[in-house]
CSV table of C-alpha atoms and ligand atoms in Angstrom, one decimal:
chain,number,residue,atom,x,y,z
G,1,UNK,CA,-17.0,57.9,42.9
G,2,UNK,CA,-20.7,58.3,44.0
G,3,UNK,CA,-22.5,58.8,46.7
G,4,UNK,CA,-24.5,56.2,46.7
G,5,UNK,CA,-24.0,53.1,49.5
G,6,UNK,CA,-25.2,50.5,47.7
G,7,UNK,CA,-27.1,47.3,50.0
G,8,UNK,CA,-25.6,43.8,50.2
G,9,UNK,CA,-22.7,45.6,48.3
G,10,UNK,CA,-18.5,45.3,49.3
G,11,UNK,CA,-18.2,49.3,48.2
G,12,UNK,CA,-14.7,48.9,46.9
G,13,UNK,CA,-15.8,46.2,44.1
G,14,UNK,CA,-18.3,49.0,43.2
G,15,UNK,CA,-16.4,51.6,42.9
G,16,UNK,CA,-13.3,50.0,41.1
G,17,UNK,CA,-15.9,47.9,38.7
G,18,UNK,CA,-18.8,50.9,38.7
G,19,UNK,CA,-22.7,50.4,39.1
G,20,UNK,CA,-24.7,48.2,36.9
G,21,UNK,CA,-27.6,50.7,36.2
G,22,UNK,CA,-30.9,49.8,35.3
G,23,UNK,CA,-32.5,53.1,33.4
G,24,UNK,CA,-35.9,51.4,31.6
G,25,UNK,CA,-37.6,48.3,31.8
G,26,UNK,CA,-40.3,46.5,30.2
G,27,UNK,CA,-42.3,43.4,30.5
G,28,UNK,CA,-39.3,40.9,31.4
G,29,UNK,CA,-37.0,42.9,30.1
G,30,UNK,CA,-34.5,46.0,32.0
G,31,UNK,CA,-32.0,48.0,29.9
G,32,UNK,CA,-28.9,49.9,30.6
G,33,UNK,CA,-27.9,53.5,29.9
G,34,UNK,CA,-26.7,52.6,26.9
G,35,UNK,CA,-29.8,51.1,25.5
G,36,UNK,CA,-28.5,47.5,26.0
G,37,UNK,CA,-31.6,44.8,26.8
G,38,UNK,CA,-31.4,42.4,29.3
G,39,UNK,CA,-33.9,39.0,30.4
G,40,UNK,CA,-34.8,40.1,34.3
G,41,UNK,CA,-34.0,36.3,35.3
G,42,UNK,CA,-35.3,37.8,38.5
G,43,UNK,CA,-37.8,40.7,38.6
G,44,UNK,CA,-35.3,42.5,40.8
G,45,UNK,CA,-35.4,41.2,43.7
G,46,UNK,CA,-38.3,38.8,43.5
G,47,UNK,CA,-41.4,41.2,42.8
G,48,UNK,CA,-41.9,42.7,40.0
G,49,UNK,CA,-44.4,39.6,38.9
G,50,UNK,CA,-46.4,41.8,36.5
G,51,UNK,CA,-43.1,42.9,34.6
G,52,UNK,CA,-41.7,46.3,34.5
G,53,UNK,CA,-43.1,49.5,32.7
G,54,UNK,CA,-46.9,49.4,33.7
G,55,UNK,CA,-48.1,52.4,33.0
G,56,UNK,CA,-51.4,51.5,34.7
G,57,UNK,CA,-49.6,51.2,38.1
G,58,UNK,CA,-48.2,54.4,37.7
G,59,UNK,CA,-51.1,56.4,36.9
G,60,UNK,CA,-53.2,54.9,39.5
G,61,UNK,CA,-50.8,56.2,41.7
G,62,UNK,CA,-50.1,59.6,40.1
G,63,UNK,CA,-54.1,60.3,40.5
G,64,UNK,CA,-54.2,59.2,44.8
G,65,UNK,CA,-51.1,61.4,45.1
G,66,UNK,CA,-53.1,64.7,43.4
G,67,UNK,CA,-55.7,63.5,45.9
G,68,UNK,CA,-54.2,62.6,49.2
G,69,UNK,CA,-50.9,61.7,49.1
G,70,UNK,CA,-51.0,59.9,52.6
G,71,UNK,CA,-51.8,61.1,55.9
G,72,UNK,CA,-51.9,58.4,58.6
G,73,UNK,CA,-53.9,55.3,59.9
G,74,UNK,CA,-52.8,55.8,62.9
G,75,UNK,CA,-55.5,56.3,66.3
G,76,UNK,CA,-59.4,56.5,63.6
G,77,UNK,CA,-57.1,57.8,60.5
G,78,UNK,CA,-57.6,56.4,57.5
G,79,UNK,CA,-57.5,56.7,53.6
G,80,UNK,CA,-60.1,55.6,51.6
G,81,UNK,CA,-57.7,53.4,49.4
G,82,UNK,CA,-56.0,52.1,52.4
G,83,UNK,CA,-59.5,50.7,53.7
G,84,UNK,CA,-60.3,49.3,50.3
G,85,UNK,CA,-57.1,47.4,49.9
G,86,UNK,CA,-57.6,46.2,53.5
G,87,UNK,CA,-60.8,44.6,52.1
G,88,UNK,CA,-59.0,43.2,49.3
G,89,UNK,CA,-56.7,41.8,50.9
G,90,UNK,CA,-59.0,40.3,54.0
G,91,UNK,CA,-60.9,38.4,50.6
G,92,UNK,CA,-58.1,36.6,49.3
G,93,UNK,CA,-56.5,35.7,52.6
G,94,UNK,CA,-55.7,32.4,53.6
G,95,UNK,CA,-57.7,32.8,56.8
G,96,UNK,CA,-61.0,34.2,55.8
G,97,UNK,CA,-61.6,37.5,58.4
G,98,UNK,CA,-58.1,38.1,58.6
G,99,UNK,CA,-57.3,41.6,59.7
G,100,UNK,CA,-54.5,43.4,58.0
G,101,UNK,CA,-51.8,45.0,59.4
G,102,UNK,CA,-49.9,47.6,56.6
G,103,UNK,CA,-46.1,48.1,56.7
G,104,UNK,CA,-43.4,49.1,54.4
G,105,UNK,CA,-41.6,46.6,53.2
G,106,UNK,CA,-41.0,42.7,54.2
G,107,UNK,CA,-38.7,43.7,57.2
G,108,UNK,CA,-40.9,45.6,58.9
G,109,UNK,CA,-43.7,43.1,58.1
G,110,UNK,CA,-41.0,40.3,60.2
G,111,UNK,CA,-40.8,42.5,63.0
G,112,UNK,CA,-44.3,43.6,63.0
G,113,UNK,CA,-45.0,39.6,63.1
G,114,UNK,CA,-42.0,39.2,65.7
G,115,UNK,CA,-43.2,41.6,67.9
G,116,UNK,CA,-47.1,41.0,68.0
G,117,UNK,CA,-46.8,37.3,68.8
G,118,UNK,CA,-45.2,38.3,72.1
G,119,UNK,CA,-47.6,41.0,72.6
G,120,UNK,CA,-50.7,38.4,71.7
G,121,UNK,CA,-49.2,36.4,74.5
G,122,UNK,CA,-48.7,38.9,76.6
G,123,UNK,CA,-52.3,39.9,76.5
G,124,UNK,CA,-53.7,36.3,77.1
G,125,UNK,CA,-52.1,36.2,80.4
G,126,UNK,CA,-49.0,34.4,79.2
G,127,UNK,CA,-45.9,37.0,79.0
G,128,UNK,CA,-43.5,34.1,79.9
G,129,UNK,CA,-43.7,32.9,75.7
G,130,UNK,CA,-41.0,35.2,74.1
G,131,UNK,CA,-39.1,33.0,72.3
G,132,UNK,CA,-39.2,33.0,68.7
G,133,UNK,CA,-37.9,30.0,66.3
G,134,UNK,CA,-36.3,30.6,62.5
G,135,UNK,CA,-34.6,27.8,60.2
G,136,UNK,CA,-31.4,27.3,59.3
G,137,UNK,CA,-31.0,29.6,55.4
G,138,UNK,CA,-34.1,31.3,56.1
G,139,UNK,CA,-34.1,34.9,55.1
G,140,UNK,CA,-37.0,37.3,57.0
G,141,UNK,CA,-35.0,40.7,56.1
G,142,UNK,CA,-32.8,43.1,57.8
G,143,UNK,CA,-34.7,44.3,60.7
G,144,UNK,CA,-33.1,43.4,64.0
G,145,UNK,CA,-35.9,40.4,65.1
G,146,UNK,CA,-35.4,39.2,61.3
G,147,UNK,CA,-31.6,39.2,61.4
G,148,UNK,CA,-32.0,37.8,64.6
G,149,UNK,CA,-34.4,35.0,63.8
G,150,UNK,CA,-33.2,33.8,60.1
G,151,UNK,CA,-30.6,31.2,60.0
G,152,UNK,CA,-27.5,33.2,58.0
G,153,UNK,CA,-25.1,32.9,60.5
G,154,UNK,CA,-23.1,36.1,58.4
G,155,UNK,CA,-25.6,37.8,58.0
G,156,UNK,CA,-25.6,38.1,61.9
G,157,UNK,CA,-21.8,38.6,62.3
G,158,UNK,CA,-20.3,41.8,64.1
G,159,UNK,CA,-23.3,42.9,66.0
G,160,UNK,CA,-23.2,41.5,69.2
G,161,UNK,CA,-26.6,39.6,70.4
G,162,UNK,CA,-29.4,41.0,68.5
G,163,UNK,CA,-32.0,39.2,70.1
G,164,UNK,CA,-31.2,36.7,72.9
G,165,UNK,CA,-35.0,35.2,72.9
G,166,UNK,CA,-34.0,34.0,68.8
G,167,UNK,CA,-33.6,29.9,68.0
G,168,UNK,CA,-32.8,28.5,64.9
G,169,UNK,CA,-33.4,24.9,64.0
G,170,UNK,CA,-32.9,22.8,61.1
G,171,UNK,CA,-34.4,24.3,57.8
G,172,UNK,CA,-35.6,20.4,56.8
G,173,UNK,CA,-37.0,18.5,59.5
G,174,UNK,CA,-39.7,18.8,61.6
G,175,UNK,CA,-38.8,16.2,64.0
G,176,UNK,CA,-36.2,19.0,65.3
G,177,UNK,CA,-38.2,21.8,65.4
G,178,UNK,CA,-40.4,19.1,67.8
G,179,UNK,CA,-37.3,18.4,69.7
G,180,UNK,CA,-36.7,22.0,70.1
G,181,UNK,CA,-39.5,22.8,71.5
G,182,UNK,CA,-39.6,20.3,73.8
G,183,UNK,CA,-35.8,21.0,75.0
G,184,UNK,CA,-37.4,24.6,75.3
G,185,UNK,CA,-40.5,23.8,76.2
G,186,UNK,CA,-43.2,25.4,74.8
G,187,UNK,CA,-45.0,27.5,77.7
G,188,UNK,CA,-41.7,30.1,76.4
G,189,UNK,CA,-42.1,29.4,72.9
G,190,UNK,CA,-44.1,32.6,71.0
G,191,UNK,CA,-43.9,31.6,67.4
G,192,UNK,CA,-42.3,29.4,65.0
G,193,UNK,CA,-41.2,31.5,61.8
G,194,UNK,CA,-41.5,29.7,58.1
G,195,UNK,CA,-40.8,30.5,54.6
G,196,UNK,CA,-42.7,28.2,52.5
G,197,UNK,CA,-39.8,28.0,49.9
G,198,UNK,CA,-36.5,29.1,51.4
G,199,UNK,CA,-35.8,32.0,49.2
G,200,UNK,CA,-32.5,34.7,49.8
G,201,UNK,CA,-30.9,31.8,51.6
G,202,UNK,CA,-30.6,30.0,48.7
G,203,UNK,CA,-33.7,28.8,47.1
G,204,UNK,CA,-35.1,25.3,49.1
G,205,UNK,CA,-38.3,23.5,47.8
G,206,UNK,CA,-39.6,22.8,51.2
G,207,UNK,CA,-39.4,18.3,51.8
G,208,UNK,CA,-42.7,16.7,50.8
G,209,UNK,CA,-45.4,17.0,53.6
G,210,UNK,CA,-42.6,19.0,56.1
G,211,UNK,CA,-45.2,22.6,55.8
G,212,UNK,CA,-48.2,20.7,57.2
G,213,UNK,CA,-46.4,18.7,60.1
G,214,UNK,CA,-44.6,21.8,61.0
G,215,UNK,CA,-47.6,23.7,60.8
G,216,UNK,CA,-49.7,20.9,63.0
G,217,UNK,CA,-46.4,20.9,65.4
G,218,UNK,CA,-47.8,24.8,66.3
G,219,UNK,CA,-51.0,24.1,66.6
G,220,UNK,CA,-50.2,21.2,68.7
G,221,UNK,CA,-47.8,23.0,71.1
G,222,UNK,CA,-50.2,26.7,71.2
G,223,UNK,CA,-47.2,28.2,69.3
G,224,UNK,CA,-48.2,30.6,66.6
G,225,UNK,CA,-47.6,29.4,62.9
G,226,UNK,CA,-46.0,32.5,60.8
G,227,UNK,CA,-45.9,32.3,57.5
G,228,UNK,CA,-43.3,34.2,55.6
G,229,UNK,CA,-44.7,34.9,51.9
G,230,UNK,CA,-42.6,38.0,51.5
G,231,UNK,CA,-41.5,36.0,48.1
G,232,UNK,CA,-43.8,33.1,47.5
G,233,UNK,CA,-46.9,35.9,48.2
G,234,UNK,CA,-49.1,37.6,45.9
G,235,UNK,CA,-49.0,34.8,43.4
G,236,UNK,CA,-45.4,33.6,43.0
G,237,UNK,CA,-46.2,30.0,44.9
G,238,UNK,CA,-48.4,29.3,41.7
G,239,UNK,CA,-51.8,28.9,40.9
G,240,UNK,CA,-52.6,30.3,44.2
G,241,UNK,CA,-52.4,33.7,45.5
G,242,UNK,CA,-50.1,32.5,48.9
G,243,UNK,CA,-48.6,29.0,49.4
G,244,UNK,CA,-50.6,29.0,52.3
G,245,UNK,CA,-53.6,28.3,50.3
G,246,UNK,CA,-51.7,26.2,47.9
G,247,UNK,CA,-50.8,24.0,51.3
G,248,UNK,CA,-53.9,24.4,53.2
G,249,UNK,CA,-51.9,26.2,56.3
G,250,UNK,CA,-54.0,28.1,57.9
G,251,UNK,CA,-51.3,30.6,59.1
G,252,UNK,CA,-51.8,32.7,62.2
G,253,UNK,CA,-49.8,35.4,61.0
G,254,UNK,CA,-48.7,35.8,57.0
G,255,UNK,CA,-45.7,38.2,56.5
G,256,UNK,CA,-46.0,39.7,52.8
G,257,UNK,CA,-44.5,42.6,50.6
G,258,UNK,CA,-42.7,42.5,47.0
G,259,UNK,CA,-45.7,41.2,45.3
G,260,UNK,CA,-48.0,42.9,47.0
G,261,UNK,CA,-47.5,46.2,44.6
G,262,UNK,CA,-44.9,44.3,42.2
G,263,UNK,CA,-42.6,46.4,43.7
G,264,UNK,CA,-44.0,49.9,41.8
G,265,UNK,CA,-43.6,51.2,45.2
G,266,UNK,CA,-42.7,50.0,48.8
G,267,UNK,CA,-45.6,48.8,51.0
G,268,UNK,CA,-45.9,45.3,53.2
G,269,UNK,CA,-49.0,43.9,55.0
G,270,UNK,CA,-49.5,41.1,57.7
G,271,UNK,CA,-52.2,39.6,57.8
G,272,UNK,CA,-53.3,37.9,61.4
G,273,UNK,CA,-56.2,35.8,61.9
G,274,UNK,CA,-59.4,36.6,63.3
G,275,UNK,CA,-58.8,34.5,66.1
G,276,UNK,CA,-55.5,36.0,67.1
G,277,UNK,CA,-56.4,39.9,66.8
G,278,UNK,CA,-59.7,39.1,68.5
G,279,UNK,CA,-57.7,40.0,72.1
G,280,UNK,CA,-57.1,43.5,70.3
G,281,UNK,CA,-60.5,44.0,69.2
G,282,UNK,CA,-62.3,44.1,72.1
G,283,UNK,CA,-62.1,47.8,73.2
G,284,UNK,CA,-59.4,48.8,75.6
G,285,UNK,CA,-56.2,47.4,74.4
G,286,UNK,CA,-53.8,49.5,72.5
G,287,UNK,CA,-51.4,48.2,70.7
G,288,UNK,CA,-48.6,50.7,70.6
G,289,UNK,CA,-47.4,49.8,67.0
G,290,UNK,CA,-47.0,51.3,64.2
G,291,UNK,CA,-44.9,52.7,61.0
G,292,UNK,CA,-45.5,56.2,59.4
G,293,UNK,CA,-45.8,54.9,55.9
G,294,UNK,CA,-47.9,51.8,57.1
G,295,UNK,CA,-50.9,51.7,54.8
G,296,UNK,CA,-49.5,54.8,52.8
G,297,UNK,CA,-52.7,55.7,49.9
G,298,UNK,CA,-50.1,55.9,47.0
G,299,UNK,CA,-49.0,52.2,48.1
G,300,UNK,CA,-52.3,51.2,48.4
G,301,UNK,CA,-53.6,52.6,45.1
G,302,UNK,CA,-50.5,50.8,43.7
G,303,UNK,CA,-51.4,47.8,45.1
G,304,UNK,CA,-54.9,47.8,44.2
G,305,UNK,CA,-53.5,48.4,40.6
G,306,UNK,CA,-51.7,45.6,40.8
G,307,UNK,CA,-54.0,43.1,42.4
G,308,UNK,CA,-55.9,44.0,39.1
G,309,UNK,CA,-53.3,43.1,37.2
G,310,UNK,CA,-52.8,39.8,38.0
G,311,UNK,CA,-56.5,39.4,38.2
G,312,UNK,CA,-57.2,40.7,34.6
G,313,UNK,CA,-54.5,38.6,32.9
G,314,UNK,CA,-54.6,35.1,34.8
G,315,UNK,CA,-51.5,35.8,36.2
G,316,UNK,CA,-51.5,33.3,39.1
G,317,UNK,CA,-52.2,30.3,36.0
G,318,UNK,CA,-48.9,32.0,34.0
G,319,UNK,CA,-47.0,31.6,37.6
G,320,UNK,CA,-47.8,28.0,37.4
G,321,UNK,CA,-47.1,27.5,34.0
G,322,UNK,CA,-43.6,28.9,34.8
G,323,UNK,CA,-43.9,26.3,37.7
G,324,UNK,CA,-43.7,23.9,35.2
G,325,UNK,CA,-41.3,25.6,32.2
G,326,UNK,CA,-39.0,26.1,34.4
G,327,UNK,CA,-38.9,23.0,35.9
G,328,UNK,CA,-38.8,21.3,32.3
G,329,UNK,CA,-36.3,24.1,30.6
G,330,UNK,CA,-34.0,24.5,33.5
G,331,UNK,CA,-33.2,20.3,34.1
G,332,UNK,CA,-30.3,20.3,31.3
G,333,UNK,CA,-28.6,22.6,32.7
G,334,UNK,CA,-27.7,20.2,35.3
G,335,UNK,CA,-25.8,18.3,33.3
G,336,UNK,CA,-23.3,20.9,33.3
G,337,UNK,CA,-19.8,20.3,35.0
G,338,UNK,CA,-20.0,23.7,36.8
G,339,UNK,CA,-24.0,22.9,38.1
G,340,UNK,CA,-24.5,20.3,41.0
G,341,UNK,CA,-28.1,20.5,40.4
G,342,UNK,CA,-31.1,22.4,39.2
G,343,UNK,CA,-33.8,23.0,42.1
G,344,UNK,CA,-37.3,23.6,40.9
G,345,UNK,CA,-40.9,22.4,40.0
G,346,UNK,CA,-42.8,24.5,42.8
G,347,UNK,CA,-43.9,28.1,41.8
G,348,UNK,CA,-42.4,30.5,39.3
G,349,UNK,CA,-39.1,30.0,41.5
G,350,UNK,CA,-35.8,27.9,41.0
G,351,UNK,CA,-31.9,27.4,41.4
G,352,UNK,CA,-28.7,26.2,39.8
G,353,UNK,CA,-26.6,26.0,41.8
G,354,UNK,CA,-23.7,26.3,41.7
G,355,UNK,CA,-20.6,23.7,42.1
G,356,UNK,CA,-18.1,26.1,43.3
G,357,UNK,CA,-20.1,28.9,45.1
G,358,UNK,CA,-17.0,31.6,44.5
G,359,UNK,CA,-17.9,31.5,41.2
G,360,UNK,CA,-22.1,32.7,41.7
G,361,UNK,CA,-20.7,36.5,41.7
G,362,UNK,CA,-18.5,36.2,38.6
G,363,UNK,CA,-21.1,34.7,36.5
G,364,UNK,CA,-23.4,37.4,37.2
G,365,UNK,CA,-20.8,39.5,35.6
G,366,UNK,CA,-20.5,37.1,33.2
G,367,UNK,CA,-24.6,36.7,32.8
G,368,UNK,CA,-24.7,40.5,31.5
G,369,UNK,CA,-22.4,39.6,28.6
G,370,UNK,CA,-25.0,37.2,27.6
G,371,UNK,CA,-28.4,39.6,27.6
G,372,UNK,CA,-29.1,37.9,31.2
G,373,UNK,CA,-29.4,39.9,34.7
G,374,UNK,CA,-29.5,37.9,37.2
G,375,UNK,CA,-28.2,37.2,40.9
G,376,UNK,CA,-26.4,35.0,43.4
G,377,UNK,CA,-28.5,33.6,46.4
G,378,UNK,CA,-27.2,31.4,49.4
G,379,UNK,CA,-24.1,30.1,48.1
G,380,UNK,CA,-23.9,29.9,44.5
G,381,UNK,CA,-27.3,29.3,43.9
G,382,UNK,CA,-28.2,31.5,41.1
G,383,UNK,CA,-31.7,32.8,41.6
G,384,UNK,CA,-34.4,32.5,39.0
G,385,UNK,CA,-37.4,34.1,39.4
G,386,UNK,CA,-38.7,35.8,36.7
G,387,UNK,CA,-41.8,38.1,36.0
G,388,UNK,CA,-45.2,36.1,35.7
G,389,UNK,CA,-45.2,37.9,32.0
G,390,UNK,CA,-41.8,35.9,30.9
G,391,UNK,CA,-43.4,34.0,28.0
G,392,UNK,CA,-41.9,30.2,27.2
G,393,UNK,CA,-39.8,31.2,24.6
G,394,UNK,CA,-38.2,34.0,26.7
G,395,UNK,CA,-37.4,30.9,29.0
G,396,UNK,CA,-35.9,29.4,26.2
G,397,UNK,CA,-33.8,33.0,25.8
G,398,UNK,CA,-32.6,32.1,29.8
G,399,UNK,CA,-31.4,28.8,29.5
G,400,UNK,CA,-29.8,30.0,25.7
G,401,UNK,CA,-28.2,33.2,28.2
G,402,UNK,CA,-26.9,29.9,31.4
G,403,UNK,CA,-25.3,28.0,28.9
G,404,UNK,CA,-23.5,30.3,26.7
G,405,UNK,CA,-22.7,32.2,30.2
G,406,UNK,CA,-21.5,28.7,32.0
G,407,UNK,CA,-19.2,28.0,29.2
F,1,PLP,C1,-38.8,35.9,53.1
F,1,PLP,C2,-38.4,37.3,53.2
F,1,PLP,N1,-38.8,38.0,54.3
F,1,PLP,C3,-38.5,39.3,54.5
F,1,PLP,C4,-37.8,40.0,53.5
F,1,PLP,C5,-37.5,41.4,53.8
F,1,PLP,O1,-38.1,42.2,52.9
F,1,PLP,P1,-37.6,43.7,52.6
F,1,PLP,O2,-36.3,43.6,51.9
F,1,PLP,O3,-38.8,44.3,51.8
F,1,PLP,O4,-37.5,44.4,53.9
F,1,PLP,C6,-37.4,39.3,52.4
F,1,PLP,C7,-36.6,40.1,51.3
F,1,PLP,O5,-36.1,39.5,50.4
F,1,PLP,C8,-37.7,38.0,52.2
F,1,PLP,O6,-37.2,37.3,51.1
């Protein structure tokens, strides 16, 4: 029995069945204790886009730590790392001039998001707009506002109200989130929340054209447009470094993490449009926010490292080519009695989902016996979303791994 309380985890199934423990990984692939290999059909849990075991990463960060480990950004504090990446970031932003906002992880990054666009109200004079609007099987992390705002009814079970001034409309139609709003009306409406693929919750290709009429919807109603790239972020949309370039968004506030240092170590960033922290930036207004770790120098060293990464080896282009090798690879698996259907053909990201959800945890049991580690999203979708490295043939290796694992 061990100590350790394991996430998304029913503890009993662990300790009867024991951990699955990943000791080494490299490029796509993770191993055991025992040496065994397996194909990450997931790079964890979506972000370790430039595969496992770079060494690059680690000494980048090894050096920052022997020369400031962190110290704050709070008040004038800053690193000299932190202010670099803040650069970096502001140059491949979606909104040119964006100012970024560090965290440490997705979740905070959510309620970072959650809480400013009341606060951005607030400070225009209009404190009456609270109310924040998530989809139906959207996922924006554990935080209370993110539990509160994502639309995983479970997920929200056994808490009482988390956040009376949360909606959730329907994950596909932008009609509804218009009806919404004007059942709500939108003088109480603060921001509409929007993963551009729907990721945890199951792994959704957003309808054709429904981003940029729900994105127009916002504009058209003064209700700020927050993107959610935790996932699709830092390159895993495909050709682009955020799907809300690839879509032409023009996001008010973009909620990011995972990809942002391939997950080498934690760190999140939000990244709000010059427009919307202009109220802040005028002298006079604090905004009493802020996480100890936010903008940490080892994080941001990581991340620079990493941004250089995907630079260096055109990793955005391999993210689209697994856009399209997965989409062509994955389709005969849906031929499969136990598959309803196969979901892909937009970024290095798809499903196969599953017939009979009950049987999503099983087959990643199953999966293992195969050289495959993977995971269950929604219900019974199985999740692939591999590192940008995964070469074709290792593709190949995944869909071998599915149908000798599916039976
Ligand atoms: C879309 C989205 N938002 C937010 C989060 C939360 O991120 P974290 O687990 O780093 O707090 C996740 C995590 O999977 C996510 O997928």
């Amino acid at each position: 029995m061990g100590a350790l309380w394991h996430g998304f985890a029913d503890m009993g199934a662990v300790e009867r069945d024991g951990a699955f423990v990943v000791a080494r990984g490299e490029g796509a692939y993770i191993y055991d204790r025992a040496g065994t290999r397996y194909l990450d059909a997931t790079a964890g849990l979506w972000f370790t886009n430039v595969g496992h075991g770079r060494a690059e990463i680690a000494d980048a960060v090894a050096a920052q730590l022997r020369t400031v480990a962190h110290y704050s950004n709070f008040g004038d504090f800053a690193e000299p790392a932190t202010q670099e990446l803040a650069e970096k970031l502001a140059s491949i932003a979606p909104v040119p001039g964006s100012k970024i906002f560090f965290t440490s992880g997705g979740s905070d990054s959510v309620d970072t998001a959650a809480k400013f666009a009341r606060r951005y109200w607030h400070e225009l004079g209009r404190p009456d707009k609270t109310i924040v609007i998530g989809r139906q099987r959207a996922y924006h992390g554990m935080h209370v506002a993110g539990t509160a705002l994502a639309g995983i009814p479970v997920n929200r079970e056994g808490y009482g109200e988390l956040m009376p001034d949360a909606r959730t409309v329907e994950w596909d139609d932008a009609k509804a989130l218009l009806a919404l709003i004007e059942e709500i009306g939108a003088e109480r409406i603060a921001a509409f929340f929007c993963e551009p693929i729907i990721g945890a919750g199951g792994i959704y290709l957003p309808p054709d054209g429904y981003l940029t009429e729900v994105r127009r919807i916002c504009r058209d109603h003064d209700i700020l447009f927050v993107v959610d790239e935790v996932v699709t972020g830092f390159g895993r949309i495909g050709g682009s470094w955020f799907a809300a370039t690839r879509f032409e968004l023009e996001p008010d506030l973009m909620t990011t993490a995972k990809g942002l240092t391939s997950g080498y170590v934690p760190m999140g960033a939000v990244f709000i449009a010059a427009h919307i922290a202009e109220p802040f930036f005028r002298g006079g207004v604090w905004w009493r926010h802020g996480y100890t770790y936010g903008g940490h120098a080892g994080a941001a060293a990581a991340a620079l490292a990493n941004l250089a990464i995907v630079e260096r080896e055109g990793l955005l282009d391999e993210a689209k080519r697994l856009e399209s090798t997965l989409h062509t690879k994955l389709a005969a698996l849906a031929d499969h009695p136990r598959v309803a259907e196969v979901r892909s053909g937009l970024g290095a990201v798809a499903a196969i989902q599953l017939v009979d959800p009950s049987e999503g945890l099983p087959l990643v049991k199953t999966l293992r016996e195969h050289g495959i580690s993977g995971r269950a999203a929604g219900q019974g979708a199985m999740q692939i979303s591999p590192p940008f490295v995964m070469t074709d043939d290792q593709v190949d290796e995944l869909v071998e791994g599915f149908n000798r694992a599916l039976g």
